């Protein structure tokens, strides 16, 4: 029985390492990329509302570490610069800094993918969450479940899990779903990647949607 357990653990580790290697290989496409512009469709699902709410916008990335998603018509923006995260929604601005508590989904995502891209397969994917990698054909699915034990922090959690799908053949993030309490979720679907186009610094100014 012990030998079977060791063999099973070895097979799981080997599969996990292979998937991490696939993701690192896909990331090579971005090695010399200075900017990226991606079309984004946002879908908000609320179990209390019959119809999902959708908005179309763009994701912007600019070296060294500026990222934003802007939904102009919905007057909504998500901004990440270094370890600072800003959300503008319904005319209200919320700012949070990475504190390592795991209650901010974008902080957890940054932590997970930073370690996924590490050359060290022994590196923990995240101290903030359990991470599962599965692969079917050329699609790798990354499931991230926060490991929060403090009841007070858990009640304030912005999400219950995140699920990202990556097309390893095209080296593109296809979707990101942030699951919330009560069966609600927000999903982002990504398409039409444009590399090294001009991205103005004003894109990362929250006043752009206010």
mmCIF file with all atom_site columns, C-alpha atoms in Angstrom:
data_model
loop_
_atom_site.group_PDB
_atom_site.id
_atom_site.type_symbol
_atom_site.label_atom_id
_atom_site.label_alt_id
_atom_site.label_comp_id
_atom_site.label_asym_id
_atom_site.label_entity_id
_atom_site.label_seq_id
_atom_site.pdbx_PDB_ins_code
_atom_site.Cartn_x
_atom_site.Cartn_y
_atom_site.Cartn_z
_atom_site.occupancy
_atom_site.B_iso_or_equiv
_atom_site.pdbx_formal_charge
_atom_site.auth_seq_id
_atom_site.auth_comp_id
_atom_site.auth_asym_id
_atom_site.auth_atom_id
_atom_site.pdbx_PDB_model_num
ATOM 1   C CA . UNK A 1 1   ? 0.000   0.000  0.000   1.00 0.00 ? 1   UNK A CA 1
ATOM 2   C CA . UNK A 1 2   ? 2.829   2.370  0.887   1.00 0.00 ? 2   UNK A CA 1
ATOM 3   C CA . UNK A 1 3   ? 4.497   1.700  -2.488  1.00 0.00 ? 3   UNK A CA 1
ATOM 4   C CA . UNK A 1 4   ? 1.224   2.425  -4.295  1.00 0.00 ? 4   UNK A CA 1
ATOM 5   C CA . UNK A 1 5   ? 0.874   5.707  -2.389  1.00 0.00 ? 5   UNK A CA 1
ATOM 6   C CA . UNK A 1 6   ? 4.436   6.731  -3.275  1.00 0.00 ? 6   UNK A CA 1
ATOM 7   C CA . UNK A 1 7   ? 3.891   5.815  -6.941  1.00 0.00 ? 7   UNK A CA 1
ATOM 8   C CA . UNK A 1 8   ? 0.609   7.765  -7.046  1.00 0.00 ? 8   UNK A CA 1
ATOM 9   C CA . UNK A 1 9   ? 2.268   10.798 -5.481  1.00 0.00 ? 9   UNK A CA 1
ATOM 10  C CA . UNK A 1 10  ? 5.116   10.558 -7.993  1.00 0.00 ? 10  UNK A CA 1
ATOM 11  C CA . UNK A 1 11  ? 2.703   10.393 -10.939 1.00 0.00 ? 11  UNK A CA 1
ATOM 12  C CA . UNK A 1 12  ? 0.735   13.388 -9.632  1.00 0.00 ? 12  UNK A CA 1
ATOM 13  C CA . UNK A 1 13  ? 3.956   15.376 -9.107  1.00 0.00 ? 13  UNK A CA 1
ATOM 14  C CA . UNK A 1 14  ? 5.246   14.432 -12.582 1.00 0.00 ? 14  UNK A CA 1
ATOM 15  C CA . UNK A 1 15  ? 1.974   15.510 -14.193 1.00 0.00 ? 15  UNK A CA 1
ATOM 16  C CA . UNK A 1 16  ? 1.946   18.775 -12.253 1.00 0.00 ? 16  UNK A CA 1
ATOM 17  C CA . UNK A 1 17  ? 5.554   19.507 -13.218 1.00 0.00 ? 17  UNK A CA 1
ATOM 18  C CA . UNK A 1 18  ? 4.770   18.817 -16.885 1.00 0.00 ? 18  UNK A CA 1
ATOM 19  C CA . UNK A 1 19  ? 1.830   21.214 -16.826 1.00 0.00 ? 19  UNK A CA 1
ATOM 20  C CA . UNK A 1 20  ? 3.936   23.889 -15.180 1.00 0.00 ? 20  UNK A CA 1
ATOM 21  C CA . UNK A 1 21  ? 6.565   23.348 -17.870 1.00 0.00 ? 21  UNK A CA 1
ATOM 22  C CA . UNK A 1 22  ? 3.865   23.741 -20.559 1.00 0.00 ? 22  UNK A CA 1
ATOM 23  C CA . UNK A 1 23  ? 2.791   27.067 -19.036 1.00 0.00 ? 23  UNK A CA 1
ATOM 24  C CA . UNK A 1 24  ? 6.390   28.313 -18.859 1.00 0.00 ? 24  UNK A CA 1
ATOM 25  C CA . UNK A 1 25  ? 6.891   27.339 -22.494 1.00 0.00 ? 25  UNK A CA 1
ATOM 26  C CA . UNK A 1 26  ? 3.744   29.250 -23.483 1.00 0.00 ? 26  UNK A CA 1
ATOM 27  C CA . UNK A 1 27  ? 4.981   32.285 -21.530 1.00 0.00 ? 27  UNK A CA 1
ATOM 28  C CA . UNK A 1 28  ? 8.091   32.440 -23.720 1.00 0.00 ? 28  UNK A CA 1
ATOM 29  C CA . UNK A 1 29  ? 5.922   34.195 -26.297 1.00 0.00 ? 29  UNK A CA 1
ATOM 30  C CA . UNK A 1 30  ? 5.797   37.231 -23.990 1.00 0.00 ? 30  UNK A CA 1
ATOM 31  C CA . UNK A 1 31  ? 9.517   37.443 -23.308 1.00 0.00 ? 31  UNK A CA 1
ATOM 32  C CA . UNK A 1 32  ? 10.098  40.458 -25.557 1.00 0.00 ? 32  UNK A CA 1
ATOM 33  C CA . UNK A 1 33  ? 6.615   41.958 -25.320 1.00 0.00 ? 33  UNK A CA 1
ATOM 34  C CA . UNK A 1 34  ? 6.400   45.522 -24.021 1.00 0.00 ? 34  UNK A CA 1
ATOM 35  C CA . UNK A 1 35  ? 2.642   46.027 -24.290 1.00 0.00 ? 35  UNK A CA 1
ATOM 36  C CA . UNK A 1 36  ? -0.479  43.923 -24.818 1.00 0.00 ? 36  UNK A CA 1
ATOM 37  C CA . UNK A 1 37  ? -4.037  44.969 -25.650 1.00 0.00 ? 37  UNK A CA 1
ATOM 38  C CA . UNK A 1 38  ? -6.783  42.312 -25.405 1.00 0.00 ? 38  UNK A CA 1
ATOM 39  C CA . UNK A 1 39  ? -10.520 42.435 -25.999 1.00 0.00 ? 39  UNK A CA 1
ATOM 40  C CA . UNK A 1 40  ? -12.456 41.446 -22.869 1.00 0.00 ? 40  UNK A CA 1
ATOM 41  C CA . UNK A 1 41  ? -16.078 40.458 -22.352 1.00 0.00 ? 41  UNK A CA 1
ATOM 42  C CA . UNK A 1 42  ? -17.183 40.661 -18.740 1.00 0.00 ? 42  UNK A CA 1
ATOM 43  C CA . UNK A 1 43  ? -20.165 38.594 -17.583 1.00 0.00 ? 43  UNK A CA 1
ATOM 44  C CA . UNK A 1 44  ? -21.672 39.133 -14.142 1.00 0.00 ? 44  UNK A CA 1
ATOM 45  C CA . UNK A 1 45  ? -23.954 36.353 -12.900 1.00 0.00 ? 45  UNK A CA 1
ATOM 46  C CA . UNK A 1 46  ? -26.210 36.981 -9.907  1.00 0.00 ? 46  UNK A CA 1
ATOM 47  C CA . UNK A 1 47  ? -28.559 34.218 -8.825  1.00 0.00 ? 47  UNK A CA 1
ATOM 48  C CA . UNK A 1 48  ? -31.119 36.833 -7.752  1.00 0.00 ? 48  UNK A CA 1
ATOM 49  C CA . UNK A 1 49  ? -31.326 38.342 -11.252 1.00 0.00 ? 49  UNK A CA 1
ATOM 50  C CA . UNK A 1 50  ? -32.790 36.486 -14.240 1.00 0.00 ? 50  UNK A CA 1
ATOM 51  C CA . UNK A 1 51  ? -30.400 37.869 -16.866 1.00 0.00 ? 51  UNK A CA 1
ATOM 52  C CA . UNK A 1 52  ? -26.620 38.109 -16.713 1.00 0.00 ? 52  UNK A CA 1
ATOM 53  C CA . UNK A 1 53  ? -25.049 41.537 -17.097 1.00 0.00 ? 53  UNK A CA 1
ATOM 54  C CA . UNK A 1 54  ? -22.373 41.863 -19.783 1.00 0.00 ? 54  UNK A CA 1
ATOM 55  C CA . UNK A 1 55  ? -19.885 44.579 -20.662 1.00 0.00 ? 55  UNK A CA 1
ATOM 56  C CA . UNK A 1 56  ? -17.212 44.827 -23.328 1.00 0.00 ? 56  UNK A CA 1
ATOM 57  C CA . UNK A 1 57  ? -13.842 46.404 -22.752 1.00 0.00 ? 57  UNK A CA 1
ATOM 58  C CA . UNK A 1 58  ? -10.103 45.943 -23.002 1.00 0.00 ? 58  UNK A CA 1
ATOM 59  C CA . UNK A 1 59  ? -7.231  44.610 -20.952 1.00 0.00 ? 59  UNK A CA 1
ATOM 60  C CA . UNK A 1 60  ? -3.994  46.624 -21.131 1.00 0.00 ? 60  UNK A CA 1
ATOM 61  C CA . UNK A 1 61  ? -0.498  45.640 -20.059 1.00 0.00 ? 61  UNK A CA 1
ATOM 62  C CA . UNK A 1 62  ? 2.615   47.786 -20.143 1.00 0.00 ? 62  UNK A CA 1
ATOM 63  C CA . UNK A 1 63  ? 6.070   46.960 -18.860 1.00 0.00 ? 63  UNK A CA 1
ATOM 64  C CA . UNK A 1 64  ? 7.308   46.787 -16.223 1.00 0.00 ? 64  UNK A CA 1
ATOM 65  C CA . UNK A 1 65  ? 4.178   46.040 -14.197 1.00 0.00 ? 65  UNK A CA 1
ATOM 66  C CA . UNK A 1 66  ? 1.100   48.051 -15.173 1.00 0.00 ? 66  UNK A CA 1
ATOM 67  C CA . UNK A 1 67  ? -2.171  46.236 -15.861 1.00 0.00 ? 67  UNK A CA 1
ATOM 68  C CA . UNK A 1 68  ? -5.739  47.419 -16.231 1.00 0.00 ? 68  UNK A CA 1
ATOM 69  C CA . UNK A 1 69  ? -9.137  46.301 -17.491 1.00 0.00 ? 69  UNK A CA 1
ATOM 70  C CA . UNK A 1 70  ? -11.368 49.121 -18.659 1.00 0.00 ? 70  UNK A CA 1
ATOM 71  C CA . UNK A 1 71  ? -15.088 48.855 -19.411 1.00 0.00 ? 71  UNK A CA 1
ATOM 72  C CA . UNK A 1 72  ? -15.817 52.363 -20.596 1.00 0.00 ? 72  UNK A CA 1
ATOM 73  C CA . UNK A 1 73  ? -19.588 52.070 -21.122 1.00 0.00 ? 73  UNK A CA 1
ATOM 74  C CA . UNK A 1 74  ? -20.047 50.484 -17.698 1.00 0.00 ? 74  UNK A CA 1
ATOM 75  C CA . UNK A 1 75  ? -17.765 53.094 -16.090 1.00 0.00 ? 75  UNK A CA 1
ATOM 76  C CA . UNK A 1 76  ? -15.775 50.290 -14.522 1.00 0.00 ? 76  UNK A CA 1
ATOM 77  C CA . UNK A 1 77  ? -12.037 49.741 -14.195 1.00 0.00 ? 77  UNK A CA 1
ATOM 78  C CA . UNK A 1 78  ? -9.661  47.298 -12.525 1.00 0.00 ? 78  UNK A CA 1
ATOM 79  C CA . UNK A 1 79  ? -6.107  48.519 -12.116 1.00 0.00 ? 79  UNK A CA 1
ATOM 80  C CA . UNK A 1 80  ? -2.998  46.767 -10.786 1.00 0.00 ? 80  UNK A CA 1
ATOM 81  C CA . UNK A 1 81  ? 0.315   48.604 -10.504 1.00 0.00 ? 81  UNK A CA 1
ATOM 82  C CA . UNK A 1 82  ? 3.010   46.750 -8.584  1.00 0.00 ? 82  UNK A CA 1
ATOM 83  C CA . UNK A 1 83  ? 1.307   45.689 -5.325  1.00 0.00 ? 83  UNK A CA 1
ATOM 84  C CA . UNK A 1 84  ? -1.548  48.207 -5.452  1.00 0.00 ? 84  UNK A CA 1
ATOM 85  C CA . UNK A 1 85  ? -5.005  47.228 -6.723  1.00 0.00 ? 85  UNK A CA 1
ATOM 86  C CA . UNK A 1 86  ? -7.696  49.773 -7.585  1.00 0.00 ? 86  UNK A CA 1
ATOM 87  C CA . UNK A 1 87  ? -11.323 49.087 -8.501  1.00 0.00 ? 87  UNK A CA 1
ATOM 88  C CA . UNK A 1 88  ? -13.684 51.722 -9.875  1.00 0.00 ? 88  UNK A CA 1
ATOM 89  C CA . UNK A 1 89  ? -17.322 50.634 -9.982  1.00 0.00 ? 89  UNK A CA 1
ATOM 90  C CA . UNK A 1 90  ? -20.555 52.624 -9.903  1.00 0.00 ? 90  UNK A CA 1
ATOM 91  C CA . UNK A 1 91  ? -18.511 55.799 -9.501  1.00 0.00 ? 91  UNK A CA 1
ATOM 92  C CA . UNK A 1 92  ? -16.831 54.515 -6.351  1.00 0.00 ? 92  UNK A CA 1
ATOM 93  C CA . UNK A 1 93  ? -13.105 53.878 -6.054  1.00 0.00 ? 93  UNK A CA 1
ATOM 94  C CA . UNK A 1 94  ? -11.603 51.221 -3.804  1.00 0.00 ? 94  UNK A CA 1
ATOM 95  C CA . UNK A 1 95  ? -7.872  50.855 -3.260  1.00 0.00 ? 95  UNK A CA 1
ATOM 96  C CA . UNK A 1 96  ? -6.136  47.855 -1.699  1.00 0.00 ? 96  UNK A CA 1
ATOM 97  C CA . UNK A 1 97  ? -2.517  46.905 -1.222  1.00 0.00 ? 97  UNK A CA 1
ATOM 98  C CA . UNK A 1 98  ? -1.194  43.358 -1.172  1.00 0.00 ? 98  UNK A CA 1
ATOM 99  C CA . UNK A 1 99  ? -1.164  42.203 2.430   1.00 0.00 ? 99  UNK A CA 1
ATOM 100 C CA . UNK A 1 100 ? -0.689  38.479 1.981   1.00 0.00 ? 100 UNK A CA 1
ATOM 101 C CA . UNK A 1 101 ? -4.043  37.595 3.566   1.00 0.00 ? 101 UNK A CA 1
ATOM 102 C CA . UNK A 1 102 ? -5.525  35.993 0.465   1.00 0.00 ? 102 UNK A CA 1
ATOM 103 C CA . UNK A 1 103 ? -8.827  37.879 0.397   1.00 0.00 ? 103 UNK A CA 1
ATOM 104 C CA . UNK A 1 104 ? -7.996  39.814 -2.790  1.00 0.00 ? 104 UNK A CA 1
ATOM 105 C CA . UNK A 1 105 ? -8.422  37.577 -5.880  1.00 0.00 ? 105 UNK A CA 1
ATOM 106 C CA . UNK A 1 106 ? -5.991  39.559 -8.018  1.00 0.00 ? 106 UNK A CA 1
ATOM 107 C CA . UNK A 1 107 ? -3.281  39.404 -5.362  1.00 0.00 ? 107 UNK A CA 1
ATOM 108 C CA . UNK A 1 108 ? -3.721  35.630 -5.180  1.00 0.00 ? 108 UNK A CA 1
ATOM 109 C CA . UNK A 1 109 ? -3.634  35.339 -8.980  1.00 0.00 ? 109 UNK A CA 1
ATOM 110 C CA . UNK A 1 110 ? -0.391  37.307 -9.128  1.00 0.00 ? 110 UNK A CA 1
ATOM 111 C CA . UNK A 1 111 ? 1.155   35.067 -6.485  1.00 0.00 ? 111 UNK A CA 1
ATOM 112 C CA . UNK A 1 112 ? 0.072   31.848 -8.213  1.00 0.00 ? 112 UNK A CA 1
ATOM 113 C CA . UNK A 1 113 ? 1.184   32.811 -11.708 1.00 0.00 ? 113 UNK A CA 1
ATOM 114 C CA . UNK A 1 114 ? 4.481   34.253 -10.464 1.00 0.00 ? 114 UNK A CA 1
ATOM 115 C CA . UNK A 1 115 ? 5.290   30.845 -9.011  1.00 0.00 ? 115 UNK A CA 1
ATOM 116 C CA . UNK A 1 116 ? 3.881   28.978 -12.014 1.00 0.00 ? 116 UNK A CA 1
ATOM 117 C CA . UNK A 1 117 ? 6.439   30.763 -14.172 1.00 0.00 ? 117 UNK A CA 1
ATOM 118 C CA . UNK A 1 118 ? 9.255   29.995 -11.765 1.00 0.00 ? 118 UNK A CA 1
ATOM 119 C CA . UNK A 1 119 ? 11.840  27.538 -13.070 1.00 0.00 ? 119 UNK A CA 1
ATOM 120 C CA . UNK A 1 120 ? 11.716  25.772 -9.707  1.00 0.00 ? 120 UNK A CA 1
ATOM 121 C CA . UNK A 1 121 ? 9.055   23.045 -9.858  1.00 0.00 ? 121 UNK A CA 1
ATOM 122 C CA . UNK A 1 122 ? 9.360   22.629 -6.089  1.00 0.00 ? 122 UNK A CA 1
ATOM 123 C CA . UNK A 1 123 ? 8.264   26.224 -5.491  1.00 0.00 ? 123 UNK A CA 1
ATOM 124 C CA . UNK A 1 124 ? 4.899   26.436 -3.764  1.00 0.00 ? 124 UNK A CA 1
ATOM 125 C CA . UNK A 1 125 ? 2.287   27.731 -6.177  1.00 0.00 ? 125 UNK A CA 1
ATOM 126 C CA . UNK A 1 126 ? 0.859   29.913 -3.456  1.00 0.00 ? 126 UNK A CA 1
ATOM 127 C CA . UNK A 1 127 ? 0.908   30.262 0.281   1.00 0.00 ? 127 UNK A CA 1
ATOM 128 C CA . UNK A 1 128 ? -2.542  31.806 -0.004  1.00 0.00 ? 128 UNK A CA 1
ATOM 129 C CA . UNK A 1 129 ? -4.444  29.081 -1.862  1.00 0.00 ? 129 UNK A CA 1
ATOM 130 C CA . UNK A 1 130 ? -4.727  25.485 -2.996  1.00 0.00 ? 130 UNK A CA 1
ATOM 131 C CA . UNK A 1 131 ? -3.933  25.272 -6.709  1.00 0.00 ? 131 UNK A CA 1
ATOM 132 C CA . UNK A 1 132 ? -5.009  22.505 -9.078  1.00 0.00 ? 132 UNK A CA 1
ATOM 133 C CA . UNK A 1 133 ? -3.787  22.137 -12.659 1.00 0.00 ? 133 UNK A CA 1
ATOM 134 C CA . UNK A 1 134 ? -5.607  19.996 -15.220 1.00 0.00 ? 134 UNK A CA 1
ATOM 135 C CA . UNK A 1 135 ? -5.009  19.644 -18.951 1.00 0.00 ? 135 UNK A CA 1
ATOM 136 C CA . UNK A 1 136 ? -7.268  18.536 -21.791 1.00 0.00 ? 136 UNK A CA 1
ATOM 137 C CA . UNK A 1 137 ? -5.829  18.709 -25.294 1.00 0.00 ? 137 UNK A CA 1
ATOM 138 C CA . UNK A 1 138 ? -4.186  22.167 -25.504 1.00 0.00 ? 138 UNK A CA 1
ATOM 139 C CA . UNK A 1 139 ? -6.240  23.759 -22.707 1.00 0.00 ? 139 UNK A CA 1
ATOM 140 C CA . UNK A 1 140 ? -4.790  24.015 -19.211 1.00 0.00 ? 140 UNK A CA 1
ATOM 141 C CA . UNK A 1 141 ? -7.223  24.863 -16.410 1.00 0.00 ? 141 UNK A CA 1
ATOM 142 C CA . UNK A 1 142 ? -5.891  26.460 -13.239 1.00 0.00 ? 142 UNK A CA 1
ATOM 143 C CA . UNK A 1 143 ? -8.249  26.263 -10.249 1.00 0.00 ? 143 UNK A CA 1
ATOM 144 C CA . UNK A 1 144 ? -7.360  28.422 -7.247  1.00 0.00 ? 144 UNK A CA 1
ATOM 145 C CA . UNK A 1 145 ? -9.131  27.977 -3.899  1.00 0.00 ? 145 UNK A CA 1
ATOM 146 C CA . UNK A 1 146 ? -8.108  30.312 -1.053  1.00 0.00 ? 146 UNK A CA 1
ATOM 147 C CA . UNK A 1 147 ? -6.945  28.656 2.144   1.00 0.00 ? 147 UNK A CA 1
ATOM 148 C CA . UNK A 1 148 ? -8.277  31.137 4.674   1.00 0.00 ? 148 UNK A CA 1
ATOM 149 C CA . UNK A 1 149 ? -8.923  29.767 8.163   1.00 0.00 ? 149 UNK A CA 1
ATOM 150 C CA . UNK A 1 150 ? -9.610  32.977 10.102  1.00 0.00 ? 150 UNK A CA 1
ATOM 151 C CA . UNK A 1 151 ? -13.459 33.207 10.320  1.00 0.00 ? 151 UNK A CA 1
ATOM 152 C CA . UNK A 1 152 ? -13.456 37.027 10.232  1.00 0.00 ? 152 UNK A CA 1
ATOM 153 C CA . UNK A 1 153 ? -11.248 37.156 7.135   1.00 0.00 ? 153 UNK A CA 1
ATOM 154 C CA . UNK A 1 154 ? -13.295 34.398 5.506   1.00 0.00 ? 154 UNK A CA 1
ATOM 155 C CA . UNK A 1 155 ? -16.514 36.395 5.909   1.00 0.00 ? 155 UNK A CA 1
ATOM 156 C CA . UNK A 1 156 ? -14.896 39.362 4.150   1.00 0.00 ? 156 UNK A CA 1
ATOM 157 C CA . UNK A 1 157 ? -13.548 37.264 1.297   1.00 0.00 ? 157 UNK A CA 1
ATOM 158 C CA . UNK A 1 158 ? -14.147 38.799 -2.123  1.00 0.00 ? 158 UNK A CA 1
ATOM 159 C CA . UNK A 1 159 ? -14.197 35.353 -3.757  1.00 0.00 ? 159 UNK A CA 1
ATOM 160 C CA . UNK A 1 160 ? -14.506 31.629 -3.070  1.00 0.00 ? 160 UNK A CA 1
ATOM 161 C CA . UNK A 1 161 ? -12.358 30.423 -5.978  1.00 0.00 ? 161 UNK A CA 1
ATOM 162 C CA . UNK A 1 162 ? -10.828 31.459 -9.303  1.00 0.00 ? 162 UNK A CA 1
ATOM 163 C CA . UNK A 1 163 ? -10.691 29.373 -12.483 1.00 0.00 ? 163 UNK A CA 1
ATOM 164 C CA . UNK A 1 164 ? -8.397  30.374 -15.350 1.00 0.00 ? 164 UNK A CA 1
ATOM 165 C CA . UNK A 1 165 ? -8.168  28.614 -18.715 1.00 0.00 ? 165 UNK A CA 1
ATOM 166 C CA . UNK A 1 166 ? -5.003  28.898 -20.796 1.00 0.00 ? 166 UNK A CA 1
ATOM 167 C CA . UNK A 1 167 ? -4.646  27.903 -24.458 1.00 0.00 ? 167 UNK A CA 1
ATOM 168 C CA . UNK A 1 168 ? -1.164  26.381 -24.496 1.00 0.00 ? 168 UNK A CA 1
ATOM 169 C CA . UNK A 1 169 ? -1.060  26.225 -28.306 1.00 0.00 ? 169 UNK A CA 1
ATOM 170 C CA . UNK A 1 170 ? -1.577  29.960 -28.801 1.00 0.00 ? 170 UNK A CA 1
ATOM 171 C CA . UNK A 1 171 ? -0.096  30.904 -25.403 1.00 0.00 ? 171 UNK A CA 1
ATOM 172 C CA . UNK A 1 172 ? -3.169  32.947 -24.518 1.00 0.00 ? 172 UNK A CA 1
ATOM 173 C CA . UNK A 1 173 ? -5.302  33.292 -21.409 1.00 0.00 ? 173 UNK A CA 1
ATOM 174 C CA . UNK A 1 174 ? -8.815  32.475 -22.617 1.00 0.00 ? 174 UNK A CA 1
ATOM 175 C CA . UNK A 1 175 ? -10.973 33.071 -19.569 1.00 0.00 ? 175 UNK A CA 1
ATOM 176 C CA . UNK A 1 176 ? -10.950 33.938 -15.903 1.00 0.00 ? 176 UNK A CA 1
ATOM 177 C CA . UNK A 1 177 ? -13.883 33.244 -13.608 1.00 0.00 ? 177 UNK A CA 1
ATOM 178 C CA . UNK A 1 178 ? -14.025 34.662 -10.091 1.00 0.00 ? 178 UNK A CA 1
ATOM 179 C CA . UNK A 1 179 ? -16.570 32.710 -8.078  1.00 0.00 ? 179 UNK A CA 1
ATOM 180 C CA . UNK A 1 180 ? -18.298 34.471 -5.196  1.00 0.00 ? 180 UNK A CA 1
ATOM 181 C CA . UNK A 1 181 ? -20.573 33.556 -2.325  1.00 0.00 ? 181 UNK A CA 1
ATOM 182 C CA . UNK A 1 182 ? -24.051 32.196 -3.088  1.00 0.00 ? 182 UNK A CA 1
ATOM 183 C CA . UNK A 1 183 ? -23.277 30.910 -6.577  1.00 0.00 ? 183 UNK A CA 1
ATOM 184 C CA . UNK A 1 184 ? -22.562 34.359 -8.019  1.00 0.00 ? 184 UNK A CA 1
ATOM 185 C CA . UNK A 1 185 ? -19.562 34.917 -10.275 1.00 0.00 ? 185 UNK A CA 1
ATOM 186 C CA . UNK A 1 186 ? -17.825 37.341 -12.607 1.00 0.00 ? 186 UNK A CA 1
ATOM 187 C CA . UNK A 1 187 ? -16.226 35.932 -15.751 1.00 0.00 ? 187 UNK A CA 1
ATOM 188 C CA . UNK A 1 188 ? -13.780 37.586 -18.131 1.00 0.00 ? 188 UNK A CA 1
ATOM 189 C CA . UNK A 1 189 ? -13.355 36.147 -21.651 1.00 0.00 ? 189 UNK A CA 1
ATOM 190 C CA . UNK A 1 190 ? -10.267 37.282 -23.584 1.00 0.00 ? 190 UNK A CA 1
ATOM 191 C CA . UNK A 1 191 ? -9.744  37.455 -27.370 1.00 0.00 ? 191 UNK A CA 1
ATOM 192 C CA . UNK A 1 192 ? -7.806  39.253 -30.134 1.00 0.00 ? 192 UNK A CA 1
ATOM 193 C CA . UNK A 1 193 ? -4.380  39.735 -28.590 1.00 0.00 ? 193 UNK A CA 1
ATOM 194 C CA . UNK A 1 194 ? -2.445  42.735 -29.950 1.00 0.00 ? 194 UNK A CA 1
ATOM 195 C CA . UNK A 1 195 ? 1.240   42.947 -29.050 1.00 0.00 ? 195 UNK A CA 1
ATOM 196 C CA . UNK A 1 196 ? 3.552   45.966 -28.813 1.00 0.00 ? 196 UNK A CA 1
ATOM 197 C CA . UNK A 1 197 ? 0.916   48.493 -29.838 1.00 0.00 ? 197 UNK A CA 1
ATOM 198 C CA . UNK A 1 198 ? 0.971   51.968 -28.324 1.00 0.00 ? 198 UNK A CA 1
ATOM 199 C CA . UNK A 1 199 ? -0.493  52.034 -24.798 1.00 0.00 ? 199 UNK A CA 1
ATOM 200 C CA . UNK A 1 200 ? -0.718  55.502 -23.278 1.00 0.00 ? 200 UNK A CA 1
ATOM 201 C CA . UNK A 1 201 ? 0.112   56.027 -19.606 1.00 0.00 ? 201 UNK A CA 1
ATOM 202 C CA . UNK A 1 202 ? -3.309  57.652 -19.189 1.00 0.00 ? 202 UNK A CA 1
ATOM 203 C CA . UNK A 1 203 ? -4.858  54.173 -19.604 1.00 0.00 ? 203 UNK A CA 1
ATOM 204 C CA . UNK A 1 204 ? -3.686  53.476 -16.056 1.00 0.00 ? 204 UNK A CA 1
ATOM 205 C CA . UNK A 1 205 ? -5.322  56.609 -14.641 1.00 0.00 ? 205 UNK A CA 1
ATOM 206 C CA . UNK A 1 206 ? -8.549  55.855 -12.777 1.00 0.00 ? 206 UNK A CA 1
ATOM 207 C CA . UNK A 1 207 ? -10.014 59.213 -13.851 1.00 0.00 ? 207 UNK A CA 1
ATOM 208 C CA . UNK A 1 208 ? -10.315 57.735 -17.351 1.00 0.00 ? 208 UNK A CA 1
ATOM 209 C CA . UNK A 1 209 ? -13.624 56.106 -16.370 1.00 0.00 ? 209 UNK A CA 1
ATOM 210 C CA . UNK A 1 210 ? -14.910 58.628 -13.821 1.00 0.00 ? 210 UNK A CA 1
#
